[in-house]
PDB file of C-alpha atoms in Angstrom:
ATOM      1  CA  UNK E 171       0.000   0.000   0.000  1.00  0.00           C
ATOM      2  CA  UNK E 172       1.000   3.587  -0.580  1.00  0.00           C
ATOM      3  CA  UNK E 173       2.137   5.442   2.527  1.00  0.00           C
ATOM      4  CA  UNK E 174      -0.714   7.690   3.674  1.00  0.00           C
ATOM      5  CA  UNK E 175       1.448  10.738   4.214  1.00  0.00           C
ATOM      6  CA  UNK E 176       2.498  10.745   0.554  1.00  0.00           C
ATOM      7  CA  UNK E 177      -0.911  10.789  -1.078  1.00  0.00           C
ATOM      8  CA  UNK E 178      -1.021  14.530  -1.709  1.00  0.00           C
ATOM      9  CA  UNK E 179       2.610  14.895  -2.824  1.00  0.00           C
ATOM     10  CA  UNK E 180       3.141  15.730  -6.511  1.00  0.00           C
ATOM     11  CA  UNK E 181       5.741  13.590  -8.271  1.00  0.00           C
ATOM     12  CA  UNK E 182       7.763  15.781 -10.610  1.00  0.00           C
ATOM     13  CA  UNK E 183      10.754  13.494 -11.223  1.00  0.00           C
ATOM     14  CA  UNK E 184      10.099   9.984 -12.523  1.00  0.00           C
ATOM     15  CA  UNK E 185      12.980   7.511 -12.292  1.00  0.00           C
ATOM     16  CA  UNK E 186      13.011   4.139 -14.035  1.00  0.00           C
ATOM     17  CA  UNK E 187      15.243   1.125 -13.796  1.00  0.00           C
ATOM     18  CA  UNK E 188      15.371  -0.639 -17.167  1.00  0.00           C
ATOM     19  CA  UNK E 189      15.728  -4.425 -17.051  1.00  0.00           C
ATOM     20  CA  UNK E 190      12.788  -6.033 -15.307  1.00  0.00           C
ATOM     21  CA  UNK E 191      11.089  -2.662 -14.865  1.00  0.00           C
ATOM     22  CA  UNK E 192      10.674  -0.249 -17.775  1.00  0.00           C
ATOM     23  CA  UNK E 193      11.391  -2.942 -20.364  1.00  0.00           C
ATOM     24  CA  UNK E 194       9.519  -6.212 -20.696  1.00  0.00           C
ATOM     25  CA  UNK E 195      10.989  -9.697 -21.063  1.00  0.00           C
ATOM     26  CA  UNK E 196      11.865  -8.905 -24.682  1.00  0.00           C
ATOM     27  CA  UNK E 197      13.853  -5.856 -23.479  1.00  0.00           C
ATOM     28  CA  UNK E 198      11.324  -3.532 -25.137  1.00  0.00           C
ATOM     29  CA  UNK E 199       9.296  -0.584 -23.837  1.00  0.00           C
ATOM     30  CA  UNK E 200       5.641  -1.409 -24.463  1.00  0.00           C
ATOM     31  CA  UNK E 201       3.368   0.957 -26.357  1.00  0.00           C
ATOM     32  CA  UNK E 202       1.200   1.578 -23.299  1.00  0.00           C
ATOM     33  CA  UNK E 203       4.236   2.422 -21.177  1.00  0.00           C
ATOM     34  CA  UNK E 204       5.632   4.694 -23.874  1.00  0.00           C
ATOM     35  CA  UNK E 205       2.304   6.525 -24.069  1.00  0.00           C
ATOM     36  CA  UNK E 206       2.184   6.952 -20.279  1.00  0.00           C
ATOM     37  CA  UNK E 207       5.698   8.442 -20.304  1.00  0.00           C
ATOM     38  CA  UNK E 208       4.700  10.880 -23.042  1.00  0.00           C
ATOM     39  CA  UNK E 209       1.660  11.994 -21.053  1.00  0.00           C
ATOM     40  CA  UNK E 210       3.746  12.372 -17.882  1.00  0.00           C
ATOM     41  CA  UNK E 211       6.290  14.515 -19.699  1.00  0.00           C
ATOM     42  CA  UNK E 212       3.483  16.702 -21.088  1.00  0.00           C
ATOM     43  CA  UNK E 213       2.235  17.073 -17.508  1.00  0.00           C
ATOM     44  CA  UNK E 214       5.613  18.577 -16.588  1.00  0.00           C
ATOM     45  CA  UNK E 215       7.464  15.557 -15.205  1.00  0.00           C
ATOM     46  CA  UNK E 216      11.192  15.049 -15.658  1.00  0.00           C
ATOM     47  CA  UNK E 217      12.314  11.601 -16.888  1.00  0.00           C
ATOM     48  CA  UNK E 218      15.422   9.844 -15.558  1.00  0.00           C
ATOM     49  CA  UNK E 219      16.688   6.368 -16.492  1.00  0.00           C
ATOM     50  CA  UNK E 220      18.718   4.676 -13.738  1.00  0.00           C
ATOM     51  CA  UNK E 221      20.322   1.401 -14.707  1.00  0.00           C
ATOM     52  CA  UNK E 222      23.183  -0.942 -14.016  1.00  0.00           C
ATOM     53  CA  UNK E 223      23.802  -0.992 -17.758  1.00  0.00           C
ATOM     54  CA  UNK E 224      26.715   0.935 -19.295  1.00  0.00           C
ATOM     55  CA  UNK E 225      26.062   4.166 -21.186  1.00  0.00           C
ATOM     56  CA  UNK E 226      26.029   2.391 -24.552  1.00  0.00           C
ATOM     57  CA  UNK E 227      23.404  -0.004 -23.216  1.00  0.00           C
ATOM     58  CA  UNK E 228      21.069   2.744 -21.949  1.00  0.00           C
ATOM     59  CA  UNK E 229      21.307   5.452 -24.607  1.00  0.00           C
ATOM     60  CA  UNK E 230      19.418   3.532 -27.340  1.00  0.00           C
ATOM     61  CA  UNK E 231      16.382   3.406 -25.041  1.00  0.00           C
ATOM     62  CA  UNK E 232      16.864   7.056 -24.062  1.00  0.00           C
ATOM     63  CA  UNK E 233      16.848   8.010 -27.742  1.00  0.00           C
ATOM     64  CA  UNK E 234      13.830   5.778 -28.347  1.00  0.00           C
ATOM     65  CA  UNK E 235      12.035   7.829 -25.674  1.00  0.00           C
ATOM     66  CA  UNK E 236      13.204  11.087 -27.354  1.00  0.00           C
ATOM     67  CA  UNK E 237      15.282  12.080 -24.338  1.00  0.00           C
ATOM     68  CA  UNK E 238      18.066  13.293 -26.629  1.00  0.00           C
ATOM     69  CA  UNK E 239      15.579  15.821 -28.009  1.00  0.00           C
ATOM     70  CA  UNK E 240      13.328  16.520 -25.016  1.00  0.00           C
ATOM     71  CA  UNK E 241      15.901  16.264 -22.247  1.00  0.00           C
ATOM     72  CA  UNK E 242      16.442  14.123 -19.190  1.00  0.00           C
ATOM     73  CA  UNK E 243      19.269  12.264 -17.497  1.00  0.00           C
ATOM     74  CA  UNK E 244      20.717   8.764 -17.621  1.00  0.00           C
ATOM     75  CA  UNK E 245      22.244   7.349 -14.447  1.00  0.00           C
ATOM     76  CA  UNK E 246      24.382   4.466 -15.727  1.00  0.00           C
ATOM     77  CA  UNK E 247      26.495   1.741 -14.129  1.00  0.00           C
ATOM     78  CA  UNK E 248      24.402   1.840 -10.949  1.00  0.00           C
ATOM     79  CA  UNK E 249      25.216   5.493 -10.332  1.00  0.00           C
ATOM     80  CA  UNK E 250      28.877   5.754 -11.307  1.00  0.00           C
ATOM     81  CA  UNK E 251      28.101   7.888 -14.388  1.00  0.00           C
ATOM     82  CA  UNK E 252      25.453  10.517 -15.192  1.00  0.00           C
ATOM     83  CA  UNK E 253      24.734  11.628 -18.768  1.00  0.00           C
ATOM     84  CA  UNK E 254      22.836  14.736 -19.865  1.00  0.00           C
ATOM     85  CA  UNK E 255      20.719  13.246 -22.641  1.00  0.00           C
ATOM     86  CA  UNK E 256      20.228  16.504 -24.522  1.00  0.00           C
ATOM     87  CA  UNK E 257      23.968  17.110 -24.927  1.00  0.00           C
ATOM     88  CA  UNK E 258      25.136  13.496 -24.680  1.00  0.00           C
ATOM     89  CA  UNK E 259      27.903  14.605 -22.318  1.00  0.00           C
ATOM     90  CA  UNK E 260      29.061  12.963 -19.109  1.00  0.00           C
ATOM     91  CA  UNK E 261      28.246  15.375 -16.280  1.00  0.00           C
ATOM     92  CA  UNK E 262      29.239  13.164 -13.330  1.00  0.00           C
ATOM     93  CA  UNK E 263      31.685  10.276 -13.031  1.00  0.00           C
ATOM     94  CA  UNK E 264      33.310   8.294 -10.235  1.00  0.00           C
ATOM     95  CA  UNK E 265      36.027   5.712 -10.918  1.00  0.00           C
ATOM     96  CA  UNK E 266      37.429   2.667  -9.139  1.00  0.00           C
ATOM     97  CA  UNK E 267      40.842   3.478  -7.579  1.00  0.00           C
ATOM     98  CA  UNK E 268      43.416   2.031  -9.948  1.00  0.00           C
ATOM     99  CA  UNK E 269      45.521   0.491  -7.185  1.00  0.00           C
ATOM    100  CA  UNK E 270      42.645  -1.792  -6.110  1.00  0.00           C
ATOM    101  CA  UNK E 271      42.108  -3.377  -9.526  1.00  0.00           C
ATOM    102  CA  UNK E 272      44.974  -5.943  -9.432  1.00  0.00           C
ATOM    103  CA  UNK E 273      43.601  -7.521  -6.263  1.00  0.00           C
ATOM    104  CA  UNK E 274      40.108  -7.886  -7.688  1.00  0.00           C
ATOM    105  CA  UNK E 275      41.450  -9.425 -10.895  1.00  0.00           C
ATOM    106  CA  UNK E 276      43.769 -11.761  -8.994  1.00  0.00           C
ATOM    107  CA  UNK E 277      40.905 -13.046  -6.843  1.00  0.00           C
ATOM    108  CA  UNK E 278      38.729 -13.755  -9.899  1.00  0.00           C
ATOM    109  CA  UNK E 279      41.586 -15.422 -11.751  1.00  0.00           C
ATOM    110  CA  UNK E 280      42.499 -17.671  -8.814  1.00  0.00           C
ATOM    111  CA  UNK E 281      38.879 -18.766  -8.365  1.00  0.00           C
ATOM    112  CA  UNK E 282      38.123 -19.183 -12.080  1.00  0.00           C
ATOM    113  CA  UNK E 283      35.424 -16.510 -12.116  1.00  0.00           C
ATOM    114  CA  UNK E 284      34.874 -14.622 -15.406  1.00  0.00           C
ATOM    115  CA  UNK E 285      35.496 -10.878 -15.421  1.00  0.00           C
ATOM    116  CA  UNK E 286      33.728  -8.280 -17.562  1.00  0.00           C
ATOM    117  CA  UNK E 287      33.864  -4.541 -18.016  1.00  0.00           C
ATOM    118  CA  UNK E 288      32.852  -1.942 -20.573  1.00  0.00           C
ATOM    119  CA  UNK E 289      34.847  -0.085 -23.196  1.00  0.00           C
ATOM    120  CA  UNK E 290      33.360   2.412 -25.675  1.00  0.00           C
ATOM    121  CA  UNK E 291      30.951   0.509 -27.904  1.00  0.00           C
ATOM    122  CA  UNK E 292      31.741  -2.963 -26.535  1.00  0.00           C
ATOM    123  CA  UNK E 293      32.281  -5.258 -23.567  1.00  0.00           C
ATOM    124  CA  UNK E 294      35.477  -7.152 -22.767  1.00  0.00           C
ATOM    125  CA  UNK E 295      35.840 -10.408 -20.843  1.00  0.00           C
ATOM    126  CA  UNK E 296      38.486 -13.031 -20.176  1.00  0.00           C
ATOM    127  CA  UNK E 297      35.776 -15.740 -20.459  1.00  0.00           C
ATOM    128  CA  UNK E 298      33.481 -14.660 -23.310  1.00  0.00           C
ATOM    129  CA  UNK E 299      32.242 -18.241 -23.744  1.00  0.00           C
ATOM    130  CA  UNK E 300      30.482 -18.316 -20.344  1.00  0.00           C
ATOM    131  CA  UNK E 301      26.686 -18.382 -20.873  1.00  0.00           C
ATOM    132  CA  UNK E 302      26.026 -15.633 -18.314  1.00  0.00           C
ATOM    133  CA  UNK E 303      28.681 -13.393 -19.887  1.00  0.00           C
ATOM    134  CA  UNK E 304      27.043 -13.899 -23.283  1.00  0.00           C
ATOM    135  CA  UNK E 305      23.617 -13.133 -21.798  1.00  0.00           C
ATOM    136  CA  UNK E 306      24.846  -9.901 -20.205  1.00  0.00           C
ATOM    137  CA  UNK E 307      26.276  -8.671 -23.520  1.00  0.00           C
ATOM    138  CA  UNK E 308      23.054  -9.547 -25.325  1.00  0.00           C
ATOM    139  CA  UNK E 309      21.027  -7.573 -22.784  1.00  0.00           C
ATOM    140  CA  UNK E 310      23.050  -4.479 -23.574  1.00  0.00           C
ATOM    141  CA  UNK E 311      23.122  -5.113 -27.316  1.00  0.00           C
ATOM    142  CA  UNK E 312      26.911  -4.719 -27.345  1.00  0.00           C
ATOM    143  CA  UNK E 313      29.637  -6.796 -29.042  1.00  0.00           C
ATOM    144  CA  UNK E 314      31.701  -8.979 -26.723  1.00  0.00           C
ATOM    145  CA  UNK E 315      35.487  -9.065 -27.093  1.00  0.00           C
ATOM    146  CA  UNK E 316      37.856 -11.666 -25.682  1.00  0.00           C
ATOM    147  CA  UNK E 317      40.970 -10.395 -23.882  1.00  0.00           C
ATOM    148  CA  UNK E 318      43.605 -12.790 -22.553  1.00  0.00           C
ATOM    149  CA  UNK E 319      44.986 -10.304 -20.003  1.00  0.00           C
ATOM    150  CA  UNK E 320      41.890  -8.662 -18.526  1.00  0.00           C
ATOM    151  CA  UNK E 321      43.754  -6.349 -16.144  1.00  0.00           C
ATOM    152  CA  UNK E 322      45.970  -4.989 -18.915  1.00  0.00           C
ATOM    153  CA  UNK E 323      42.945  -4.154 -21.076  1.00  0.00           C
ATOM    154  CA  UNK E 324      40.837  -2.381 -18.428  1.00  0.00           C
ATOM    155  CA  UNK E 325      40.230   1.230 -19.524  1.00  0.00           C
ATOM    156  CA  UNK E 326      41.326   4.180 -17.417  1.00  0.00           C
ATOM    157  CA  UNK E 327      39.174   5.370 -15.765  1.00  0.00           C
ATOM    158  CA  UNK E 328      36.930   2.364 -15.102  1.00  0.00           C
ATOM    159  CA  UNK E 329      33.696   2.760 -13.160  1.00  0.00           C
ATOM    160  CA  UNK E 330      32.526  -0.841 -12.943  1.00  0.00           C
ATOM    161  CA  UNK E 331      33.983  -4.352 -12.989  1.00  0.00           C
ATOM    162  CA  UNK E 332      31.700  -7.374 -12.945  1.00  0.00           C
ATOM    163  CA  UNK E 333      32.373 -10.913 -11.783  1.00  0.00           C
ATOM    164  CA  UNK E 334      29.915 -13.166 -13.614  1.00  0.00           C
ATOM    165  CA  UNK E 335      29.270 -16.781 -12.759  1.00  0.00           C
ATOM    166  CA  UNK E 336      26.757 -19.195 -11.324  1.00  0.00           C
ATOM    167  CA  UNK E 337      25.132 -18.176  -8.005  1.00  0.00           C
ATOM    168  CA  UNK E 338      27.114 -20.439  -5.633  1.00  0.00           C
ATOM    169  CA  UNK E 339      30.661 -19.215  -6.387  1.00  0.00           C
ATOM    170  CA  UNK E 340      29.441 -15.615  -6.516  1.00  0.00           C
ATOM    171  CA  UNK E 341      27.863 -15.867  -3.079  1.00  0.00           C
ATOM    172  CA  UNK E 342      31.238 -16.852  -1.641  1.00  0.00           C
ATOM    173  CA  UNK E 343      33.078 -14.241  -3.730  1.00  0.00           C
ATOM    174  CA  UNK E 344      30.768 -11.492  -2.482  1.00  0.00           C
ATOM    175  CA  UNK E 345      31.533 -12.354   1.154  1.00  0.00           C
ATOM    176  CA  UNK E 346      35.273 -12.669   0.636  1.00  0.00           C
ATOM    177  CA  UNK E 347      35.719  -9.564  -1.524  1.00  0.00           C
ATOM    178  CA  UNK E 348      33.712  -7.487   0.941  1.00  0.00           C
ATOM    179  CA  UNK E 349      35.948  -8.758   3.728  1.00  0.00           C
ATOM    180  CA  UNK E 350      39.028  -7.741   1.720  1.00  0.00           C
ATOM    181  CA  UNK E 351      37.844  -4.523   0.061  1.00  0.00           C
ATOM    182  CA  UNK E 352      34.512  -3.565   1.593  1.00  0.00           C
ATOM    183  CA  UNK E 353      35.968  -0.452   3.239  1.00  0.00           C
ATOM    184  CA  UNK E 354      37.331   0.771  -0.111  1.00  0.00           C
ATOM    185  CA  UNK E 355      34.790  -0.371  -2.706  1.00  0.00           C
ATOM    186  CA  UNK E 356      31.069  -1.002  -3.087  1.00  0.00           C
ATOM    187  CA  UNK E 357      30.624  -4.723  -3.806  1.00  0.00           C
ATOM    188  CA  UNK E 358      27.266  -6.472  -4.113  1.00  0.00           C
ATOM    189  CA  UNK E 359      25.270  -8.939  -6.210  1.00  0.00           C
ATOM    190  CA  UNK E 360      22.894  -7.128  -8.549  1.00  0.00           C
ATOM    191  CA  UNK E 361      21.468 -10.504  -9.604  1.00  0.00           C
ATOM    192  CA  UNK E 362      22.226 -14.125  -8.682  1.00  0.00           C
ATOM    193  CA  UNK E 363      24.837 -14.348 -11.467  1.00  0.00           C
ATOM    194  CA  UNK E 364      26.278 -10.794 -11.387  1.00  0.00           C
ATOM    195  CA  UNK E 365      28.657  -9.414  -8.771  1.00  0.00           C
ATOM    196  CA  UNK E 366      29.277  -5.676  -9.148  1.00  0.00           C
ATOM    197  CA  UNK E 367      32.466  -3.923  -8.088  1.00  0.00           C
ATOM    198  CA  UNK E 368      31.979  -0.139  -7.949  1.00  0.00           C
ATOM    199  CA  UNK E 369      33.637   2.916  -6.401  1.00  0.00           C
ATOM    200  CA  UNK E 370      32.965   3.255  -2.682  1.00  0.00           C
ATOM    201  CA  UNK E 371      29.555   4.728  -1.910  1.00  0.00           C
ATOM    202  CA  UNK E 372      28.274   4.501  -5.471  1.00  0.00           C
ATOM    203  CA  UNK E 373      24.632   3.511  -5.877  1.00  0.00           C
ATOM    204  CA  UNK E 374      21.670   4.847  -7.823  1.00  0.00           C
ATOM    205  CA  UNK E 375      20.249   6.831  -4.905  1.00  0.00           C
ATOM    206  CA  UNK E 376      23.416   8.876  -4.389  1.00  0.00           C
ATOM    207  CA  UNK E 377      23.565   9.940  -8.025  1.00  0.00           C
ATOM    208  CA  UNK E 378      19.836  10.675  -8.074  1.00  0.00           C
ATOM    209  CA  UNK E 379      20.341  13.108  -5.198  1.00  0.00           C
ATOM    210  CA  UNK E 380      22.798  14.931  -7.460  1.00  0.00           C
ATOM    211  CA  UNK E 381      20.225  14.994 -10.286  1.00  0.00           C
ATOM    212  CA  UNK E 382      17.492  16.259  -7.953  1.00  0.00           C
ATOM    213  CA  UNK E 383      19.775  19.115  -6.935  1.00  0.00           C
ATOM    214  CA  UNK E 384      20.334  20.089 -10.572  1.00  0.00           C
ATOM    215  CA  UNK E 385      16.595  19.973 -11.286  1.00  0.00           C
ATOM    216  CA  UNK E 386      15.644  21.839  -8.124  1.00  0.00           C
ATOM    217  CA  UNK E 387      13.348  19.171  -6.660  1.00  0.00           C
ATOM    218  CA  UNK E 388      13.189  17.337  -3.329  1.00  0.00           C
ATOM    219  CA  UNK E 389      13.193  13.605  -2.657  1.00  0.00           C
ATOM    220  CA  UNK E 390       9.483  13.672  -1.830  1.00  0.00           C
ATOM    221  CA  UNK E 391       8.815  14.859  -5.387  1.00  0.00           C
ATOM    222  CA  UNK E 392      10.529  11.815  -6.897  1.00  0.00           C
ATOM    223  CA  UNK E 393       8.776   8.601  -7.911  1.00  0.00           C
ATOM    224  CA  UNK E 394      11.118   5.669  -8.564  1.00  0.00           C
ATOM    225  CA  UNK E 395      10.457   2.297 -10.204  1.00  0.00           C
ATOM    226  CA  UNK E 396      12.624  -0.795  -9.735  1.00  0.00           C
ATOM    227  CA  UNK E 397      12.724  -4.545  -9.294  1.00  0.00           C
ATOM    228  CA  UNK E 398      16.113  -5.608  -7.907  1.00  0.00           C
ATOM    229  CA  UNK E 399      18.527  -5.251  -5.021  1.00  0.00           C
ATOM    230  CA  UNK E 400      20.456  -2.474  -6.789  1.00  0.00           C
ATOM    231  CA  UNK E 401      17.217  -0.435  -6.791  1.00  0.00           C
ATOM    232  CA  UNK E 402      16.699  -0.679  -3.037  1.00  0.00           C
ATOM    233  CA  UNK E 403      18.299   2.622  -2.018  1.00  0.00           C
ATOM    234  CA  UNK E 404      16.477   4.670  -4.637  1.00  0.00           C
ATOM    235  CA  UNK E 405      13.133   3.067  -3.775  1.00  0.00           C
ATOM    236  CA  UNK E 406      13.714   3.937  -0.117  1.00  0.00           C
ATOM    237  CA  UNK E 407      14.710   7.558  -0.795  1.00  0.00           C
ATOM    238  CA  UNK E 408      11.893   8.370  -3.244  1.00  0.00           C
ATOM    239  CA  UNK E 409       8.670  10.125  -2.304  1.00  0.00           C
ATOM    240  CA  UNK E 410       7.129   6.990  -3.713  1.00  0.00           C
ATOM    241  CA  UNK E 411       9.071   3.821  -4.450  1.00  0.00           C
ATOM    242  CA  UNK E 412       7.286   1.429  -6.797  1.00  0.00           C
ATOM    243  CA  UNK E 413       8.374  -2.208  -7.091  1.00  0.00           C
ATOM    244  CA  UNK E 414       7.317  -4.441  -9.948  1.00  0.00           C
ATOM    245  CA  UNK E 415       5.362  -7.635  -9.210  1.00  0.00           C
ATOM    246  CA  UNK E 416       8.368  -9.523 -10.591  1.00  0.00           C
ATOM    247  CA  UNK E 417      10.680  -7.738  -8.162  1.00  0.00           C
ATOM    248  CA  UNK E 418      12.855  -9.464  -5.589  1.00  0.00           C
ATOM    249  CA  UNK E 419      12.331  -9.448  -1.835  1.00  0.00           C
ATOM    250  CA  UNK E 420      14.764  -6.583  -1.139  1.00  0.00           C
ATOM    251  CA  UNK E 421      13.078  -4.299  -3.660  1.00  0.00           C
ATOM    252  CA  UNK E 422       9.608  -5.136  -2.360  1.00  0.00           C
ATOM    253  CA  UNK E 423      10.667  -4.380   1.208  1.00  0.00           C
ATOM    254  CA  UNK E 424      12.039  -0.981   0.186  1.00  0.00           C
ATOM    255  CA  UNK E 425       9.013   0.065  -1.889  1.00  0.00           C
ATOM    256  CA  UNK E 426       5.830   1.884  -0.925  1.00  0.00           C
ATOM    257  CA  UNK E 427       3.725   0.197  -3.584  1.00  0.00           C
ATOM    258  CA  UNK E 428       3.874  -2.967  -5.699  1.00  0.00           C
ATOM    259  CA  UNK E 429       2.503  -2.651  -9.227  1.00  0.00           C
ATOM    260  CA  UNK E 430       1.948  -5.275 -11.929  1.00  0.00           C
ATOM    261  CA  UNK E 431       4.903  -7.015 -13.577  1.00  0.00           C
ATOM    262  CA  UNK E 432       7.086  -5.627 -16.346  1.00  0.00           C
ATOM    263  CA  UNK E 433       5.222  -7.879 -18.795  1.00  0.00           C
ATOM    264  CA  UNK E 434       1.861  -6.507 -17.630  1.00  0.00           C
ATOM    265  CA  UNK E 435       2.541  -2.773 -18.128  1.00  0.00           C
ATOM    266  CA  UNK E 436       3.224  -2.289 -14.428  1.00  0.00           C
ATOM    267  CA  UNK E 437       4.965   1.051 -14.991  1.00  0.00           C
ATOM    268  CA  UNK E 438       2.070   2.424 -17.035  1.00  0.00           C
ATOM    269  CA  UNK E 439      -0.500   1.240 -14.497  1.00  0.00           C
ATOM    270  CA  UNK E 440       1.286   2.969 -11.626  1.00  0.00           C
ATOM    271  CA  UNK E 441       1.731   6.196 -13.603  1.00  0.00           C
ATOM    272  CA  UNK E 442      -1.919   6.181 -14.572  1.00  0.00           C
ATOM    273  CA  UNK E 443      -2.921   5.726 -10.938  1.00  0.00           C
ATOM    274  CA  UNK E 444      -0.606   8.141  -9.160  1.00  0.00           C
ATOM    275  CA  UNK E 445       0.605  10.689 -11.742  1.00  0.00           C
ATOM    276  CA  UNK E 446      -1.843  10.914 -14.634  1.00  0.00           C
TER     277      UNK E 446
END
């Protein structure tokens, strides 16, 4: 249920996670959802996309929603990068300290866990044959390149490194890497098969606070949609946090309202109820 104290608050900033939220199982924005976004923008709402995807994985959807023409922001890589859609320029960026990268790569190499990161227009991995690595690249619509020496090929700066594997080894890796580097990096599982390594303190909510400051709005005027553990902070901070019916337990616990699933136009239904 919606929190009673929020019923009269206008929502001027609408924030959407992509995978499992704004897009359906085919990674598409449905016609009904697209129409609801258009109506919300005409009503004066600002649109923000907040995703764990890299910039190249988010911008095609931003352009599809005319954000390059009408404006808005993209919060990419779980908050490590912010893009002004109208100009296409990076307006905020936080990188992983270079001296910490060898230790992360050594741990993955010693435990046989595939590594992945993003370079302009592509993804690189030392195990491009792993099914979950292939799936991640397909989600973003980016080519996947094999690199023998992953550490040597990491770009500078780098905002995100992913360890990708089956759930069991990643559960152990998450515990051990947090024990080793938890005071210097943000490390968590964004899905059962994805372990994210990010700069310390980076998450969607922190970057959205920056965006709210630029736009001149308060947290109570923000409505955020998500479905996964990496959406938890932004769902908690928003004036209204909306979790999809397909969302995980952490996202549901953080949200004020649970809408229909991403395959049932859950975003559109919530916008029609609370905004339009």
